[in-house]
PDB file of C-alpha atoms in Angstrom:
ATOM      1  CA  UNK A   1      96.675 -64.759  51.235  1.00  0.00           C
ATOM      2  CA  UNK A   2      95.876 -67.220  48.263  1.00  0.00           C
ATOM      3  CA  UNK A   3      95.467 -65.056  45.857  1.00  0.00           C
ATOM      4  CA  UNK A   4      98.863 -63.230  47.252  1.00  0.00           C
ATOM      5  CA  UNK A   5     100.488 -66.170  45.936  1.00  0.00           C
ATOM      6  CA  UNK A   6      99.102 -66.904  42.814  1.00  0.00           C
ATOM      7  CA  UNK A   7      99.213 -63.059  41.753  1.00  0.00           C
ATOM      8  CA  UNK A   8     103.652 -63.350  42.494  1.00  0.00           C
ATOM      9  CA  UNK A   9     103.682 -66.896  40.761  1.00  0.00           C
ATOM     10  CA  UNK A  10     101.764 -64.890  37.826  1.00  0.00           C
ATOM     11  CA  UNK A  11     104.371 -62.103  38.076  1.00  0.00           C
ATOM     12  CA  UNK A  12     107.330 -64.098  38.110  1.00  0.00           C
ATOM     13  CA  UNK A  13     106.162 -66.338  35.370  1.00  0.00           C
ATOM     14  CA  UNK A  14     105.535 -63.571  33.569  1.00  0.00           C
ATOM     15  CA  UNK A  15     109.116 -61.548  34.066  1.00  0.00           C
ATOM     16  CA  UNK A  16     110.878 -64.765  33.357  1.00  0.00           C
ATOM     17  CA  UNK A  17     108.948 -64.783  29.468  1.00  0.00           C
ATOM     18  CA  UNK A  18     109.968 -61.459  29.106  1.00  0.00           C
ATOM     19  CA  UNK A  19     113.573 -61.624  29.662  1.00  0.00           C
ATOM     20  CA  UNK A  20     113.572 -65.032  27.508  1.00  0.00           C
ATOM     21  CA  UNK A  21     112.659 -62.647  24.767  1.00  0.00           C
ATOM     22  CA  UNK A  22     115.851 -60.473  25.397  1.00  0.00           C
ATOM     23  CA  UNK A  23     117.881 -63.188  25.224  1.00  0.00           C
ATOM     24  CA  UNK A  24     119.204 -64.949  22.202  1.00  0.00           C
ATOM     25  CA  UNK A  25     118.530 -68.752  22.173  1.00  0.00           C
ATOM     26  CA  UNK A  26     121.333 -70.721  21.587  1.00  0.00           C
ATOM     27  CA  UNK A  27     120.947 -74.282  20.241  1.00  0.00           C
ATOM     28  CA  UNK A  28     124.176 -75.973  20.130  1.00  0.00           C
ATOM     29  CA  UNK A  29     125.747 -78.831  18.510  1.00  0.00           C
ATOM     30  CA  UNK A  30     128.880 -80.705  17.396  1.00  0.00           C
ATOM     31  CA  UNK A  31     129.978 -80.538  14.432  1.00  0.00           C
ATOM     32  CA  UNK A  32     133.083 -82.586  13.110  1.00  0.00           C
ATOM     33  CA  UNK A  33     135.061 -80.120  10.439  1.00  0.00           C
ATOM     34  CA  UNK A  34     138.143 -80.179   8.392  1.00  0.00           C
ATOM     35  CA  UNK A  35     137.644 -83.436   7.286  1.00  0.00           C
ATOM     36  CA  UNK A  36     136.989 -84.452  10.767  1.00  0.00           C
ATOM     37  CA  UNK A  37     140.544 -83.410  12.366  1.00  0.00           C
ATOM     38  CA  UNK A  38     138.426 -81.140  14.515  1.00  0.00           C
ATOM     39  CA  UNK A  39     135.004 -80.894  16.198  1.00  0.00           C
ATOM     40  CA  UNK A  40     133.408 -77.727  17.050  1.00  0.00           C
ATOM     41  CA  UNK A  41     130.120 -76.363  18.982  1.00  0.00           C
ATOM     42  CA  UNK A  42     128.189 -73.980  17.095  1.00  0.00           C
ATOM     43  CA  UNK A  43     125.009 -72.395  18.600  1.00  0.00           C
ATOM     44  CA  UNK A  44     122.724 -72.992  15.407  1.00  0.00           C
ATOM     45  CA  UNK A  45     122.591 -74.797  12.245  1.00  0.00           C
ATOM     46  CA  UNK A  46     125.872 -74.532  10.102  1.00  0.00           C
ATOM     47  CA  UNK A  47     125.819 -73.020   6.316  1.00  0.00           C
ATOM     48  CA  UNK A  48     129.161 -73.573   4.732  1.00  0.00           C
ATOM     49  CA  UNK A  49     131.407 -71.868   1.936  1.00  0.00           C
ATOM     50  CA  UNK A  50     134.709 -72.542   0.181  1.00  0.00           C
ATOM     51  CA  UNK A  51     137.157 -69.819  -1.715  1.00  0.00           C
ATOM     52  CA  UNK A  52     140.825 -69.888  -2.498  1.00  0.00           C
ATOM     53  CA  UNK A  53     143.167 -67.310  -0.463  1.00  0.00           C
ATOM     54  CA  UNK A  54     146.526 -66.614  -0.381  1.00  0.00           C
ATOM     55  CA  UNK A  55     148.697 -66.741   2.874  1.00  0.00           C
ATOM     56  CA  UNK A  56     152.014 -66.127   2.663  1.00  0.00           C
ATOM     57  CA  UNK A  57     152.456 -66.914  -1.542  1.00  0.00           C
ATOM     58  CA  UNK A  58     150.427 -69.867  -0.733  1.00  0.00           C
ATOM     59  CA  UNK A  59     147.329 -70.677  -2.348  1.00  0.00           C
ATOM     60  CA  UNK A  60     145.292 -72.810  -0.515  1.00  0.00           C
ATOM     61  CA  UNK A  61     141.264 -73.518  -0.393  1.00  0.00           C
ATOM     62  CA  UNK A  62     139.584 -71.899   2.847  1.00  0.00           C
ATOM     63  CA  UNK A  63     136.140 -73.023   3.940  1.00  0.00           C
ATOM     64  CA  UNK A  64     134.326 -71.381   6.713  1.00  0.00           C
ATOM     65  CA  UNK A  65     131.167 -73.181   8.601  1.00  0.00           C
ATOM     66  CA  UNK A  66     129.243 -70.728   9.625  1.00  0.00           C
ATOM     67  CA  UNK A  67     126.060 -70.134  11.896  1.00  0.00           C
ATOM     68  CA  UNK A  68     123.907 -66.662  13.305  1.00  0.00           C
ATOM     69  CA  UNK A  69     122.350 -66.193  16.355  1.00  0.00           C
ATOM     70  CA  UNK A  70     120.388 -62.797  16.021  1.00  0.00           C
ATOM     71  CA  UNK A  71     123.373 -60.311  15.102  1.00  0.00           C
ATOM     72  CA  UNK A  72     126.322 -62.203  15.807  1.00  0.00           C
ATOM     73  CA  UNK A  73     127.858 -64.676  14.058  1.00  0.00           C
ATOM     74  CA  UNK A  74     130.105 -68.018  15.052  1.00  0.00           C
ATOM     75  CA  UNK A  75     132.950 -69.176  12.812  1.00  0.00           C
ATOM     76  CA  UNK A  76     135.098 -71.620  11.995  1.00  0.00           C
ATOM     77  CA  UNK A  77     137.273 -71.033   9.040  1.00  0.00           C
ATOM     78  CA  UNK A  78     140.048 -73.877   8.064  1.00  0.00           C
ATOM     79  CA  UNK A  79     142.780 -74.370   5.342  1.00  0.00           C
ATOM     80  CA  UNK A  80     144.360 -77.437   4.203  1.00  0.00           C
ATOM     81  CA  UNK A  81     148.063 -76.932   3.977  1.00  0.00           C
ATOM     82  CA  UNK A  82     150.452 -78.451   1.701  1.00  0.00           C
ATOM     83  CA  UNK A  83     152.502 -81.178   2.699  1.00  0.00           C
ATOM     84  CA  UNK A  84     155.743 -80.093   1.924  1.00  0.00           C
ATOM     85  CA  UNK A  85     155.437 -76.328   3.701  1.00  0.00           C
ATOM     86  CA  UNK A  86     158.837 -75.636   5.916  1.00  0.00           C
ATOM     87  CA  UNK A  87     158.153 -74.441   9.432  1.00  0.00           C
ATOM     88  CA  UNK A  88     159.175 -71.083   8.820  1.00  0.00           C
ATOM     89  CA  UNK A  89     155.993 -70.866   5.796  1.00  0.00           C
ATOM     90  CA  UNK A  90     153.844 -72.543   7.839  1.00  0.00           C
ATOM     91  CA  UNK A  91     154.484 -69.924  10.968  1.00  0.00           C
ATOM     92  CA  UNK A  92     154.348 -66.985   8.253  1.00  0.00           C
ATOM     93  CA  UNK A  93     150.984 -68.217   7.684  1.00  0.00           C
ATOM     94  CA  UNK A  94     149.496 -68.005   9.933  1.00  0.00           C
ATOM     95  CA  UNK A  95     151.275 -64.777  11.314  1.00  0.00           C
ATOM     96  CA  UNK A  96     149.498 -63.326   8.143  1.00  0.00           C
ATOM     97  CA  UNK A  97     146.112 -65.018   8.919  1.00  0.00           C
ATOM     98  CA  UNK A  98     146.495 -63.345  12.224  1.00  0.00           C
ATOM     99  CA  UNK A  99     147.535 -60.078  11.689  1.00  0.00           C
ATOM    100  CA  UNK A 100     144.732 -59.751   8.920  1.00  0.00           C
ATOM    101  CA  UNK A 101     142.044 -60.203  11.006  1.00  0.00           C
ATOM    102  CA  UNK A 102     143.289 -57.667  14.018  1.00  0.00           C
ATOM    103  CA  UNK A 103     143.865 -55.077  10.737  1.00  0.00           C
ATOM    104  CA  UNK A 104     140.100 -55.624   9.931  1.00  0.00           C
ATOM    105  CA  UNK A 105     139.278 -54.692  13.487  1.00  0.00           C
ATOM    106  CA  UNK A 106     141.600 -51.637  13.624  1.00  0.00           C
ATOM    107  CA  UNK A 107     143.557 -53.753  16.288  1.00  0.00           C
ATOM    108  CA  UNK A 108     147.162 -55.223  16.735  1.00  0.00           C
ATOM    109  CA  UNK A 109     147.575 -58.448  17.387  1.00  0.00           C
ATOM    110  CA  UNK A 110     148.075 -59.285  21.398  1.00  0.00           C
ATOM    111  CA  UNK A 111     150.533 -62.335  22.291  1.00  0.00           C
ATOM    112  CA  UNK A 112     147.778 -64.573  23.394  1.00  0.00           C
ATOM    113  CA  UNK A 113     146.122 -64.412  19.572  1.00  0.00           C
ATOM    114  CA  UNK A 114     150.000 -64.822  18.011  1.00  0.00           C
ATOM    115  CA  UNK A 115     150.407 -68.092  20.488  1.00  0.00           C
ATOM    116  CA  UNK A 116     146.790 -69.429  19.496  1.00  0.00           C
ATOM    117  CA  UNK A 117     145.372 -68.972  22.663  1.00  0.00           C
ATOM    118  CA  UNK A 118     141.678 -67.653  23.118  1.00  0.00           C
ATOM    119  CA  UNK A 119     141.807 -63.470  22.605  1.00  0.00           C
ATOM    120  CA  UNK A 120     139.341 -61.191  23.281  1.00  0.00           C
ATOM    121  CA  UNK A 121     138.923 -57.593  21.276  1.00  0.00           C
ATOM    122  CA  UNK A 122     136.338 -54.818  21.150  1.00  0.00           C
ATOM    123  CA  UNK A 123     136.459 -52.783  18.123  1.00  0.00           C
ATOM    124  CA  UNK A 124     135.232 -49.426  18.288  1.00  0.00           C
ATOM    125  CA  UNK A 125     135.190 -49.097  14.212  1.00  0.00           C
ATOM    126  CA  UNK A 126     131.854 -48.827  14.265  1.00  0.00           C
ATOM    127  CA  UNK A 127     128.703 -47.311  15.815  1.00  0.00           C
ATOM    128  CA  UNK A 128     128.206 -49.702  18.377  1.00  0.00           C
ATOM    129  CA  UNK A 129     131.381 -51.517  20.169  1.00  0.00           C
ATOM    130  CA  UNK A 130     131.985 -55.191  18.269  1.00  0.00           C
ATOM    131  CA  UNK A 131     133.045 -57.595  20.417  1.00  0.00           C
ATOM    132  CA  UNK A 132     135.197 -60.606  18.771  1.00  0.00           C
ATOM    133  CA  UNK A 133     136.383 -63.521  20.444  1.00  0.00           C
ATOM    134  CA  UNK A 134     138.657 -65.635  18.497  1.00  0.00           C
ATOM    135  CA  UNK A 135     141.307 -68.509  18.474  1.00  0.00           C
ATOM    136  CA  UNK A 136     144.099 -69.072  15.282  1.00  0.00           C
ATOM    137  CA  UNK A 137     145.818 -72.458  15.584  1.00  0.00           C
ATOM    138  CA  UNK A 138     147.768 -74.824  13.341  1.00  0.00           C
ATOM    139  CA  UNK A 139     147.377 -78.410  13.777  1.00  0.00           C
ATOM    140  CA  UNK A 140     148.868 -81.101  12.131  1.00  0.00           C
ATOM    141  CA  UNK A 141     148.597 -80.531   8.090  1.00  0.00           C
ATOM    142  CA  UNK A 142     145.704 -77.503   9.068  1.00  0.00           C
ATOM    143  CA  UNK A 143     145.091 -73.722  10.092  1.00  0.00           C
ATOM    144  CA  UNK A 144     142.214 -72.737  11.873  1.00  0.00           C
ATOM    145  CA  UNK A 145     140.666 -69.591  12.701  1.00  0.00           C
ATOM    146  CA  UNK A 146     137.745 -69.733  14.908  1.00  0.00           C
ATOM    147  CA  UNK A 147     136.012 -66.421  15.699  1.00  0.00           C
ATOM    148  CA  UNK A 148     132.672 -64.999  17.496  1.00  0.00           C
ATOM    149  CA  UNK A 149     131.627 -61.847  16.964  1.00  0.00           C
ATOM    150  CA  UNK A 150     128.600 -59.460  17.425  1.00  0.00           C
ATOM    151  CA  UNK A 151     127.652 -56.205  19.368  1.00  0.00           C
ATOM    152  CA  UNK A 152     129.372 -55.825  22.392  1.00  0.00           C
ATOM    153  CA  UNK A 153     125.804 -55.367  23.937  1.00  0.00           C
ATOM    154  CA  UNK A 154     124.693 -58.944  22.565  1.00  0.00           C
ATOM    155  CA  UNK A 155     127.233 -61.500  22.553  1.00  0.00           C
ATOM    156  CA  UNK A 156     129.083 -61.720  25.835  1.00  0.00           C
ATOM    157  CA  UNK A 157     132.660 -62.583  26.271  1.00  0.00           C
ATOM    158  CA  UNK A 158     131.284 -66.147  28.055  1.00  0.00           C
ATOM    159  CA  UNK A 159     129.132 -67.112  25.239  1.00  0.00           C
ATOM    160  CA  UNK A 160     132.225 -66.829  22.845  1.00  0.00           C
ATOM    161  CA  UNK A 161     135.047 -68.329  24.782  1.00  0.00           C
ATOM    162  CA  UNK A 162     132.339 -71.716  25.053  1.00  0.00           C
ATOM    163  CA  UNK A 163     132.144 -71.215  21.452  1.00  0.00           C
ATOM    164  CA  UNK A 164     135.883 -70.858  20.894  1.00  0.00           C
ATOM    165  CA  UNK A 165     136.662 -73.012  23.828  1.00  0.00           C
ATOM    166  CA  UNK A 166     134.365 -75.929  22.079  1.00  0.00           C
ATOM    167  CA  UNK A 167     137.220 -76.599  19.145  1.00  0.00           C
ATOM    168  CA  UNK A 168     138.850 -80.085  19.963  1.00  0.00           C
ATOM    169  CA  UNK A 169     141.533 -81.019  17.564  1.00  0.00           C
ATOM    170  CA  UNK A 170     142.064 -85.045  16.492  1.00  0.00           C
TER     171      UNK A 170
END
């Protein structure tokens, strides 16, 4: 009867390593970003890169913070805009910021992504289904666009609304 119970604590020791191993692990941590108007949660370490884009006629400096977890990646991408934008160029803005990312994913833009809510999209495009879960928002003198994406089969739709859901604005 003993050795009952030792050989099912063996077996579900040993079920629980090997579905650790099919899982990715995710590490998180806060990280303040765009000059510290917002605070994100990111599931790894952070690499970050700047380039200029153009929204709109506007020229503006983007830099995305960026971390991996196995195939999928979690993003936060922000602009500083100028000053003296009127609120017809700053909703153009990000309109276009929008609408570029669904084009990438073959998609049109729903009304929760053009209100900056939390959206949801699974682009067939390629081989295996991508799932995205993003968030576009303008706040205060700032755009963000704040995206997770990865195989359909990897990244679940609860992993990236915590990631997306994580943004606080200051």
């Amino acid at each position: 009867m003993k050795s009952c119970r030792v050989w099912g604590r063996t077996l579900i020791l040993l079920a629980a390593v090997a579905l650790a191993g099919c899982y990715p692990e995710y590490n998180w941590r806060e990280i303040p970003v765009a000059d510290g108007l917002a605070v994100a949660a990111f599931p790894a370490k952070v690499n970050g890169q700047s380039r200029t884009i153009t929204l709109a006629g506007v020229d503006m400096e983007f830099t995305v913070e960026s971390a991996w977890v196995d195939s999928s990646i979690f993003a936060l991408g922000y602009a500083r805009l100028p000053a003296d934008l009127s609120p017809g160029t700053r909703a153009a803005i990000r309109l276009e910021m929008t609408e570029s990312l669904f084009r990438s994913l073959g998609e049109q833009p729903g009304k929760q992504a053009l209100k900056g809510e939390t959206f949801v999209v699974v682009s067939q495009q390629s081989a295996s289904p991508l799932r995205v879960v993003g968030r576009i928002v303008e706040h205060r003198d700032i755009i963000v666009r704040m995206m997770a994406s990865g195989p359909e089969q990897e990244l679940s739709e609860q992993i990236g609304r915590e990631f997306t859901g994580s943004l606080s604005l200051r």
